[in-house]
Short mmCIF file of C-alpha atoms in Angstrom, two decimals:
data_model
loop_
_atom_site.label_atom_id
_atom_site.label_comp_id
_atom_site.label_asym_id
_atom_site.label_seq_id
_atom_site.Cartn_x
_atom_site.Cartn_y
_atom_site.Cartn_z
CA UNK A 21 23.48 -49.23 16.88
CA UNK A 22 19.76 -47.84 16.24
CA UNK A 23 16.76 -47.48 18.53
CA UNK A 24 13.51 -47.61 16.43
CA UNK A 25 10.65 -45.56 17.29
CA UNK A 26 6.98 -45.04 15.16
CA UNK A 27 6.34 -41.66 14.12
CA UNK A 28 2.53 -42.37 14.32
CA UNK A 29 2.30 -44.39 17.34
CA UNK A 30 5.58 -42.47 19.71
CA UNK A 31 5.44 -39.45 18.24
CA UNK A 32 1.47 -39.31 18.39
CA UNK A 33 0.88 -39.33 14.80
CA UNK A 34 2.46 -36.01 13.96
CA UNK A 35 3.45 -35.98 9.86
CA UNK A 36 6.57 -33.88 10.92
CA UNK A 37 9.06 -34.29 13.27
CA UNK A 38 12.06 -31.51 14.17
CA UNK A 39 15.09 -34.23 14.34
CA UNK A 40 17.30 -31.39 15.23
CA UNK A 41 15.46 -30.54 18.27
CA UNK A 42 14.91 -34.61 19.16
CA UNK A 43 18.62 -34.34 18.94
CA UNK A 44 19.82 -31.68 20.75
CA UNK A 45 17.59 -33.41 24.07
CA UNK A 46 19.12 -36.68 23.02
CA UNK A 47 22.74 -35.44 23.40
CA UNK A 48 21.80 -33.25 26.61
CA UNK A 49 20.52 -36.66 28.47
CA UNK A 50 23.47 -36.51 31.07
CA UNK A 51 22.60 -40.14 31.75
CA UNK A 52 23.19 -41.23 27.79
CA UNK A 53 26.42 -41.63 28.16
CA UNK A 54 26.76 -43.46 24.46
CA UNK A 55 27.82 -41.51 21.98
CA UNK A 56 24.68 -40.11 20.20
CA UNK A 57 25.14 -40.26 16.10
CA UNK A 58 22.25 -38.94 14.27
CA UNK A 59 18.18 -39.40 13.70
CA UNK A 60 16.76 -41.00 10.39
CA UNK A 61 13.47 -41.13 9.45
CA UNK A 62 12.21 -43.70 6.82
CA UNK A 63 8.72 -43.70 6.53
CA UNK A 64 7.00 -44.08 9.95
CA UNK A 65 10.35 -45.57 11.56
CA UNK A 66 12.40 -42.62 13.38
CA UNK A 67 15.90 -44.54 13.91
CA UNK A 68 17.96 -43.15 16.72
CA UNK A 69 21.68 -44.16 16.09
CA UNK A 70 24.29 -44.42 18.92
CA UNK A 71 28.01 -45.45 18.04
CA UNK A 72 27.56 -48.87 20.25
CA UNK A 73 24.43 -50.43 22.25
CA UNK A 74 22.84 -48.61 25.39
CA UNK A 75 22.91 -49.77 28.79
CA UNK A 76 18.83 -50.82 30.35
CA UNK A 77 18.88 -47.63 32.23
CA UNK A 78 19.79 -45.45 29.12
CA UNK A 79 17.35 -47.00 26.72
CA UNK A 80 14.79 -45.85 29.49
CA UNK A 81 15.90 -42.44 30.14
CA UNK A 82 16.06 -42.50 25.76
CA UNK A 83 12.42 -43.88 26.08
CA UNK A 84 11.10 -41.06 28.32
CA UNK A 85 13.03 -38.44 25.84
CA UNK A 86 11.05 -39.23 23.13
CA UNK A 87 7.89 -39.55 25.19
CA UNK A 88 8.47 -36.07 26.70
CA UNK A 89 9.50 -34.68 23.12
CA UNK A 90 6.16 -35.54 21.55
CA UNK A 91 4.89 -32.47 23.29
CA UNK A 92 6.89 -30.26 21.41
CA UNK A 93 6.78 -31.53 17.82
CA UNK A 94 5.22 -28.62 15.54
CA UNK A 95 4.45 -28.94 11.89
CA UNK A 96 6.68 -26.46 9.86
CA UNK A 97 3.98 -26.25 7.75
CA UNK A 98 2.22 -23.38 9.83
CA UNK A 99 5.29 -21.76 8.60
CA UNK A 100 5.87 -22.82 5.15
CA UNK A 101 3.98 -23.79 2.62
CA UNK A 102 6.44 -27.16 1.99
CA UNK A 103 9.29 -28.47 3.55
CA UNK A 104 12.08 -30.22 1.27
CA UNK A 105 14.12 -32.71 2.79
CA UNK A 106 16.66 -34.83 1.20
CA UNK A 107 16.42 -37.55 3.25
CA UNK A 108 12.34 -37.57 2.60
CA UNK A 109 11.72 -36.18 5.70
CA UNK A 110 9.87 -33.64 4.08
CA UNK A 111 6.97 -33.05 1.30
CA UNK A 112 9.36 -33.06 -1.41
CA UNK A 113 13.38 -33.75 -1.95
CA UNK A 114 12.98 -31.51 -5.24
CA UNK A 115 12.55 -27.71 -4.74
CA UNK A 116 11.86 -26.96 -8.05
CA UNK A 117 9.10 -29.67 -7.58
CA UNK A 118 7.74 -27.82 -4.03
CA UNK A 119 7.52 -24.45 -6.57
CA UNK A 120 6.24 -26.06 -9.71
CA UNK A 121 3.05 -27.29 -7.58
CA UNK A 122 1.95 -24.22 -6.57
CA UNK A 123 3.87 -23.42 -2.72
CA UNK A 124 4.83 -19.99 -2.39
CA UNK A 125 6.79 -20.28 0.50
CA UNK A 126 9.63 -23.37 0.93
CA UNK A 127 11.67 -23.94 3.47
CA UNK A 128 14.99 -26.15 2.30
CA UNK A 129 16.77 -28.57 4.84
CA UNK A 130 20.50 -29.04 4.77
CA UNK A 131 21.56 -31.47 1.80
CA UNK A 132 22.17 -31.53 -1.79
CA UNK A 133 19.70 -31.49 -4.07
CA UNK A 134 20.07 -31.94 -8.05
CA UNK A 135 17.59 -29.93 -10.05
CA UNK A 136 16.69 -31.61 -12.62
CA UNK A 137 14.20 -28.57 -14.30
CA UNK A 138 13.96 -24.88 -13.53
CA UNK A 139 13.16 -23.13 -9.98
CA UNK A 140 10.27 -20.88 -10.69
CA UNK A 141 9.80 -18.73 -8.02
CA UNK A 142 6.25 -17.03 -7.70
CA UNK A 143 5.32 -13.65 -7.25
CA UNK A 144 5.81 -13.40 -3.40
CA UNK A 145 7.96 -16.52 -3.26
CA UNK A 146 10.49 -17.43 -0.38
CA UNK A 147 13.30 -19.79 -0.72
CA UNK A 148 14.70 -20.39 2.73
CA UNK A 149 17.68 -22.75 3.57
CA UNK A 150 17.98 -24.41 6.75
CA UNK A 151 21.54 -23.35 7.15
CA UNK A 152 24.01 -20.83 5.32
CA UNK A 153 26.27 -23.35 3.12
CA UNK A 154 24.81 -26.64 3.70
CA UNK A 155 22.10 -26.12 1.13
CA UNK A 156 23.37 -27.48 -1.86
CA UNK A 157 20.84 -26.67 -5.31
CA UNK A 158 23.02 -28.06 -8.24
CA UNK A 159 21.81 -27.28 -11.49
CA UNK A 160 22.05 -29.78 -14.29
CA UNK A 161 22.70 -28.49 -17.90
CA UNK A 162 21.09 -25.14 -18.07
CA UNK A 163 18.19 -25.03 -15.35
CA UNK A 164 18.33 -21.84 -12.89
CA UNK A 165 16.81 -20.48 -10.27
CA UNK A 166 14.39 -18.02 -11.74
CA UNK A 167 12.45 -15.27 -10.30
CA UNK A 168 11.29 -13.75 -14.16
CA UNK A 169 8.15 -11.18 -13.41
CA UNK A 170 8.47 -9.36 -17.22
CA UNK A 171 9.16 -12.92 -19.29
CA UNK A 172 11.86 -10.26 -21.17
CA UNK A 173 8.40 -7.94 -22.30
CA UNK A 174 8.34 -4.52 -21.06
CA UNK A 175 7.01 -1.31 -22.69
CA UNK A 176 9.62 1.82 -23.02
CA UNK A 177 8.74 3.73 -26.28
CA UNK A 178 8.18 7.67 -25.77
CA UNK A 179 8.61 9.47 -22.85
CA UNK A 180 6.01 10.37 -20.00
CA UNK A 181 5.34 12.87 -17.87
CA UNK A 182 4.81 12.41 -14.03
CA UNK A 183 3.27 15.49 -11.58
CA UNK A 184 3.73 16.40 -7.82
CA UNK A 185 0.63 15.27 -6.11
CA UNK A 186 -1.01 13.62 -8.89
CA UNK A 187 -2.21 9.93 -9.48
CA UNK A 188 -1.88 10.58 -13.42
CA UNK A 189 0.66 10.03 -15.98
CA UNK A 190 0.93 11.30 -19.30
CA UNK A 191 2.60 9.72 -22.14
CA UNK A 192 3.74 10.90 -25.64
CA UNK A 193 4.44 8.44 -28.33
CA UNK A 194 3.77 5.95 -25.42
CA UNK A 195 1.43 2.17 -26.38
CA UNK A 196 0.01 2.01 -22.28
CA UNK A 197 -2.75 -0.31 -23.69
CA UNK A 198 0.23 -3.13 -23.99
CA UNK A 199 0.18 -3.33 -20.32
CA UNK A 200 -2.19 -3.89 -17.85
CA UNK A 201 -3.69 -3.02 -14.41
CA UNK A 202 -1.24 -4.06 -11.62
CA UNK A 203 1.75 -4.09 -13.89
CA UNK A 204 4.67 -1.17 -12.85
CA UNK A 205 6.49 1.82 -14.42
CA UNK A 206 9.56 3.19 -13.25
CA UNK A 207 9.13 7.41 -12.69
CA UNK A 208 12.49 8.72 -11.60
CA UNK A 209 14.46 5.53 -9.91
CA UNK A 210 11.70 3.90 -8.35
CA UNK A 211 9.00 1.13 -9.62
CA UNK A 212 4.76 2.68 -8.97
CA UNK A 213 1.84 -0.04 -9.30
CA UNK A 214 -0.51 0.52 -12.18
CA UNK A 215 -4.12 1.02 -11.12
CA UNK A 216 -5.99 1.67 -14.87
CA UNK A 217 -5.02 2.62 -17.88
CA UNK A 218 -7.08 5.00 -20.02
CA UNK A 219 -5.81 4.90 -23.63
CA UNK A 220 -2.34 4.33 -25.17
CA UNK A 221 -1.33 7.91 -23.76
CA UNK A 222 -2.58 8.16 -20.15
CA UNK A 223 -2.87 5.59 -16.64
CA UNK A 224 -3.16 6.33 -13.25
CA UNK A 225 -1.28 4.86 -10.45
CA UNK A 226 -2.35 3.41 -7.28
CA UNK A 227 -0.92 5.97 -5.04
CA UNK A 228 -0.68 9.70 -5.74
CA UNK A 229 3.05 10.51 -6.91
CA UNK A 230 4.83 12.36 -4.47
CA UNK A 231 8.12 12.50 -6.15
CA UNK A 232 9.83 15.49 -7.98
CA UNK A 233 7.53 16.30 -11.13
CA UNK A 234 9.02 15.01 -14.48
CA UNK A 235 8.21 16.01 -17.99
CA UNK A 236 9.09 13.87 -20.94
CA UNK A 237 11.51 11.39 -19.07
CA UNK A 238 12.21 8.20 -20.57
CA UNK A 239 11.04 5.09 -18.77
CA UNK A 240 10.39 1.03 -18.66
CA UNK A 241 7.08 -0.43 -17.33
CA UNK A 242 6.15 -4.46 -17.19
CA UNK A 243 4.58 -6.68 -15.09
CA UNK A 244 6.89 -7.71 -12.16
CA UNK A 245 7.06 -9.99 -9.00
CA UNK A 246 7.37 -8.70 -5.42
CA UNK A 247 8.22 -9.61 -2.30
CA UNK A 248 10.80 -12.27 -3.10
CA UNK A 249 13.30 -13.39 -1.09
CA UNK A 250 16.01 -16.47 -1.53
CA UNK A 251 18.57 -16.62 1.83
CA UNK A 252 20.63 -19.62 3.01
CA UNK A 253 21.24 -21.35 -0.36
CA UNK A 254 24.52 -22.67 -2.33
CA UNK A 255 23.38 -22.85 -6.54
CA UNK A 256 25.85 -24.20 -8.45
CA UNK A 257 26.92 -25.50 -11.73
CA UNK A 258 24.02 -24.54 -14.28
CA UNK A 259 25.47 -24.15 -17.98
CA UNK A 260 23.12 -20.47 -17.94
CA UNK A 261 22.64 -18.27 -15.57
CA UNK A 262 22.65 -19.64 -11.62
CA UNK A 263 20.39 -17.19 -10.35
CA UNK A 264 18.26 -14.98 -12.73
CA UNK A 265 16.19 -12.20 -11.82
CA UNK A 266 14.20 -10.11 -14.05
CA UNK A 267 11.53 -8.02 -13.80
CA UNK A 268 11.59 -7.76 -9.75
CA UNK A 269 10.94 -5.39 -7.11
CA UNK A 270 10.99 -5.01 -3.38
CA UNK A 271 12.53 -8.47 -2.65
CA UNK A 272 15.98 -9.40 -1.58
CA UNK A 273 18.91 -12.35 -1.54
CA UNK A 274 20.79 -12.87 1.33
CA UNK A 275 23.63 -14.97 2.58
CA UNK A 276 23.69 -16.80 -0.91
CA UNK A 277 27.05 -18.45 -2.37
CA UNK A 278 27.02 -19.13 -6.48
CA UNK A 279 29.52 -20.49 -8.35
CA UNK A 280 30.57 -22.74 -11.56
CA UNK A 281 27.45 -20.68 -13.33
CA UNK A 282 27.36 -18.62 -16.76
CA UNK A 283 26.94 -15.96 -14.94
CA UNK A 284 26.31 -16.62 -11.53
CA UNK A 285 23.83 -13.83 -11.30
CA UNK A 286 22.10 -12.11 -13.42
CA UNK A 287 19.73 -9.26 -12.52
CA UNK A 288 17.47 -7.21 -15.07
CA UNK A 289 14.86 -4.51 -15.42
CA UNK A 290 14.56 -4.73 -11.40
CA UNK A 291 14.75 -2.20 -8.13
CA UNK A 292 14.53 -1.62 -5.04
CA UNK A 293 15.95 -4.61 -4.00
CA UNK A 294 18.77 -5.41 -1.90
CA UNK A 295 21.36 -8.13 -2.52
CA UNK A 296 23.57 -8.86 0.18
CA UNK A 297 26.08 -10.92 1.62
CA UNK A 298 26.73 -12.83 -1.70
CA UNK A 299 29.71 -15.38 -2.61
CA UNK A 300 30.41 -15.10 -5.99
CA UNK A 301 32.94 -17.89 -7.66
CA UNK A 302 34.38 -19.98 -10.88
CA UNK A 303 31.96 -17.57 -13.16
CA UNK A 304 31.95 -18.65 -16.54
CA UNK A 305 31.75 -15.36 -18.34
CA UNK A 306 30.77 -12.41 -15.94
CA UNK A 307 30.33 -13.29 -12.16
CA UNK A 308 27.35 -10.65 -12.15
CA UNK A 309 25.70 -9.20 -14.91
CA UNK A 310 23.31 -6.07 -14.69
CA UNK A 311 21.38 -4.44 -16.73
CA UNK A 312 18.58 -1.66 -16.75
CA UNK A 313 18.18 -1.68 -13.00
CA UNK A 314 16.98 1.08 -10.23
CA UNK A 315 17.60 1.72 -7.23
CA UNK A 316 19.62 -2.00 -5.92
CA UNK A 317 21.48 -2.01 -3.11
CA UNK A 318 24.50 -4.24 -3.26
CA UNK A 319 26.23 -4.89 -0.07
CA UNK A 320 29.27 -7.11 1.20
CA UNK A 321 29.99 -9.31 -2.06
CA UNK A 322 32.68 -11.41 -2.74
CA UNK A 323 33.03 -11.47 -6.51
CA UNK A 324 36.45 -13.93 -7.20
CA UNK A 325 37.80 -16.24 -10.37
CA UNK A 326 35.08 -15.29 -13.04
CA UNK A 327 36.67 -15.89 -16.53
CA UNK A 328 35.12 -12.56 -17.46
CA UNK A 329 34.61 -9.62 -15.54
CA UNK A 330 33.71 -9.60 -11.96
CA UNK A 331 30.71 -7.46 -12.34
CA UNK A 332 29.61 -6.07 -15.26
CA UNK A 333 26.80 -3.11 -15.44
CA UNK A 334 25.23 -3.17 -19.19
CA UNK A 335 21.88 -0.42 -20.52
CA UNK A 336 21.01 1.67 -18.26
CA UNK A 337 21.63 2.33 -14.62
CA UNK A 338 20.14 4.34 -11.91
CA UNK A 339 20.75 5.18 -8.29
CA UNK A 340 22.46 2.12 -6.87
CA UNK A 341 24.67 1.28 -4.51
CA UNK A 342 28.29 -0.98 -4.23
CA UNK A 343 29.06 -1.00 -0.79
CA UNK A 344 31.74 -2.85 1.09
CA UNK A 345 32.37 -5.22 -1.92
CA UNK A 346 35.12 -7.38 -3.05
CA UNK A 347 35.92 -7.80 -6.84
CA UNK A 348 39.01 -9.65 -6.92
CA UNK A 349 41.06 -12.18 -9.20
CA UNK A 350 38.48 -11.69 -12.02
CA UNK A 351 40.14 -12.28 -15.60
CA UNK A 352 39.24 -9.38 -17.07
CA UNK A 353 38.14 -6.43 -15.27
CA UNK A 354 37.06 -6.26 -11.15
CA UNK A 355 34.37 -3.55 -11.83
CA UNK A 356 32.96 -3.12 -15.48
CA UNK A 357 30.36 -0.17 -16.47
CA UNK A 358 30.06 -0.87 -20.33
CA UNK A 359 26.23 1.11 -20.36
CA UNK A 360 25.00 4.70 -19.35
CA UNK A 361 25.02 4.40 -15.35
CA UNK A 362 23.73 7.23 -13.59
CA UNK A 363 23.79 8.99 -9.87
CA UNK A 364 25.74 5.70 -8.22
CA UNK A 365 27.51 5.07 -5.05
CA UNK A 366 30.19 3.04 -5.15
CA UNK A 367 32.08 3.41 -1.62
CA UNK A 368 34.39 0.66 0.53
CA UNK A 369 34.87 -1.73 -2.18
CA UNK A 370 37.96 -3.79 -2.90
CA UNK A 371 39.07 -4.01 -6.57
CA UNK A 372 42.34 -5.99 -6.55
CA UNK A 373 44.64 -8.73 -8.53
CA UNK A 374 42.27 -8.53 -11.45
CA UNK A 375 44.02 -9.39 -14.69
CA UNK A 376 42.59 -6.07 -17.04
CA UNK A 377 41.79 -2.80 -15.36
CA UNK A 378 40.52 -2.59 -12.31
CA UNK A 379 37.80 -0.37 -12.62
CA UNK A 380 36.75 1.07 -15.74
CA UNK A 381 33.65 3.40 -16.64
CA UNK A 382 31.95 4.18 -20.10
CA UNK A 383 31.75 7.66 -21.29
CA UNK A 384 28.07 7.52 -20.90
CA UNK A 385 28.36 6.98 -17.13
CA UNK A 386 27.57 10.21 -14.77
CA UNK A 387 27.47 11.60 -11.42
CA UNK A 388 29.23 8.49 -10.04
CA UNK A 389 30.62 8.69 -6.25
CA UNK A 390 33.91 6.14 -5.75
CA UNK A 391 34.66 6.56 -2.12
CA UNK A 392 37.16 4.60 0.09
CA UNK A 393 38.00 1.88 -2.31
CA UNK A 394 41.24 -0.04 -3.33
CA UNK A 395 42.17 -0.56 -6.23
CA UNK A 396 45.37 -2.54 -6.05
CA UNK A 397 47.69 -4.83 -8.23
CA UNK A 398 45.52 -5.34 -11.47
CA UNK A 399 46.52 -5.98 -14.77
CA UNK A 400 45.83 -2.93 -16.32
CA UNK A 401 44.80 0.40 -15.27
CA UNK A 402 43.97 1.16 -11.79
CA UNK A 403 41.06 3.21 -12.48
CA UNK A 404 39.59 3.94 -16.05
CA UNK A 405 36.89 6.42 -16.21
CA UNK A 406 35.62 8.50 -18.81
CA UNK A 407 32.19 10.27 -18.38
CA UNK A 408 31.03 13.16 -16.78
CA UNK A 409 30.52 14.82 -13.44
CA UNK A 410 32.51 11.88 -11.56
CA UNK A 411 33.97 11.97 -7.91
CA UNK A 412 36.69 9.92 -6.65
CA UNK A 413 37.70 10.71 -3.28
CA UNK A 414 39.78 8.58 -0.63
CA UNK A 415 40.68 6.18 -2.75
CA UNK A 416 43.91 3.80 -2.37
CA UNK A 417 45.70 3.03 -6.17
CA UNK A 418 48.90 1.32 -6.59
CA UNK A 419 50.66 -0.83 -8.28
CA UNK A 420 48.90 -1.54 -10.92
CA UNK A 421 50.30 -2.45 -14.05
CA UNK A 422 49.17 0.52 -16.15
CA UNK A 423 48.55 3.86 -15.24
CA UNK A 424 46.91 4.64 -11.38
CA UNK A 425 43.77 6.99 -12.73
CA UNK A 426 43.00 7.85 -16.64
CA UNK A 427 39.66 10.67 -15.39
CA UNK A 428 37.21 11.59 -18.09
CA UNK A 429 35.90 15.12 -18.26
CA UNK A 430 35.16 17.10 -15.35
CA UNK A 431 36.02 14.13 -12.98
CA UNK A 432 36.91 15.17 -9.41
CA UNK A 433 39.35 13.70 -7.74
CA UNK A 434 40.18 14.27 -3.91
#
């Protein structure tokens, strides 16, 4: 049974209502004894449903509820830029649609939403779901959710030089004219803004550099987005990539589950980032696939049933960090590092039932830290790493089907 109520007459003309809250004074009305069911809103009629009829005396105490509740309606928007609601209790029920007209900041209510075209995130962009796991995105052939700051263009020919105290950087062989002011360049393992450039050979940045000074280092520099941030969201089922990130700095995901993608995630020519608290699943291909990336920290993933590896790290790699991460019941390897990856921490992590080797490091890899893991029960090797200048220390290998460590040269073991 539903009690109808105006949204612009009852609710004083407010264009947004917070049905949870109405809800949660509904059910603690100690004199609605009725079973309370749920709140719809279609159009300007709010429906209040109850599992039978109310007595006289409860539709008045439900009366003076939502007369009392009008005082505390707020509009999300001074919040967010748009509100998606499946049930149109929102400004869109597409969030690719909220991001493809302009909003920069989108809150997502629980439901299940089928994308029918990309999600474009903005420079700055927030993705926020109301709840972690009932935000459903599924996305049809091969759309994604995108944050792309490069578009796949980045300058890295020649090397440059970067001094202590200095705002100047000095290229040789380098084309700096490519880019352009408020673009970024990596120096070291972290991303610097752009302030000018001078010729094809010199820019300046817009801070002083304060880092160790480098001479002829190699380097990548692009445009990029910042700021980003994607929490509380399920993405599922996209024919490419579910999420892709390229070209991104200073942003992070958190408390995301992906699965049923090719990959699930994909993160390139990006830093200083954090990705945490991820459910990775039902990967077609690689569950996660990086490449070129500085300074990430990964943190608690779950990485299960890809029908490639469970993470895979491809180019070139520099100070990040596994920590406290599961890479299980992947079909080939649990922890792949096919490129050059350099001065990483890889500490806590699980590595188990995977049907190749568990982990297992190319020979361009260096100065790699594996503390504390498990590596347990895979198909292969336990632990395969060639390379240079490697420590593995309080680690747990057995029974795996091949041998328990094959160490490159110099590799450390404790």
């Amino acid at each position: 049974m539903s009690y109808t109520y105006s949204l612009s007459s009852d609710f004083g003309g407010v264009e947004k209502l917070t049905t949870e809250s109405l809800a949660e004074e509904v059910e603690a009305e100690v004199g609605i004894t009725t079973t309370f069911v749920r709140i719809d809103v279609n159009g300007d009629d709010v429906e209040i449903w109850f599992e039978s009829a109310l007595s006289g005396g409860e539709v008045t105490l439900l009366n003076a509820v939502v007369a009392a509740h009008e005082a505390r309606i707020y509009n999300t928007t001074d919040i967010f830029d748009a509100i998606v609601d499946s049930k149109f209790n929102g400004d869109y029920t597409s969030v690719s649609a909220a991001f493809a007209d302009g909003h920069v900041s989108v809150y997502v209510r629980d439901g299940i939403y089928i994308e029918t075209a990309d999600i474009n995130m903005p420079d700055g962009g927030q993705l926020i779901g109301e709840s972690q796991g009932n935000v459903k995105l599924v996305m049809i052939a091969g759309n994604s959710v995108k944050i792309d700051g490069s578009g796949g263009t980045k300058e890295s020919a020649g090397t440059v030089t970067a001094t202590l105290d200095s705002a100047n950087v000095v290229g040789s062989s380098t084309t700096f004219t490519n880019l352009s002011p408020g673009d970024s360049i990596v120096l070291g393992s972290n991303f610097y803004l752009i302030a000018a450039i001078t010729d094809d050979t010199n820019l300046t940045l817009a801070y002083t550099y304060q880092g160790k000074t480098m001479t002829g280092v190699s380097y990548i520099a692009q445009t990029m987005k910042t700021g980003c941030k994607i929490c509380n969201v399920v993405i599922a089922n996209s024919s490419s990539a579910g999420l892709y990130m390229r070209g991104v700095k200073h942003s992070s995901v958190n408390g995301v589950a992906i699965t049923g993608c090719s990959p699930n995630l994909e993160i390139i020519d990006s830093g200083d980032t954090s990705i945490r608290e991820i459910i990775n699943m039902h990967s077609v291909g690689n569950g996660i696939t990086v490449e070129n990336v500085y300074g990430v920290m990964f943190n608690t993933l779950d990485v299960y049933n890809a029908t490639g590896n469970g993470i895979e790290l491809k180019g070139i790699n520099y100070s990040n960090i596994f920590d406290s991460c599961c890479f299980c019941n992947n079909k080939t390897a649990g922890f792949n590092i096919s490129g050059m990856t350099v001065s990483t921490n890889i500490t806590d992590n699980v590595i188990k039932n995977n049907g190749g080797n568990g982990f297992m490091c190319a020979a361009a890899s260096t100065d790699l830290i594996i503390d504390g893991c498990s590596l347990v029960e895979n198909g292969d090797v336990g632990m395969n790493i060639a390379g240079t200048n490697n420590v593995i220390s309080s680690c747990l290998i057995e029974k795996n089907a091949g041998d328990g460590i094959n160490g490159g040269a110099d590799c450390v073991i404790t």
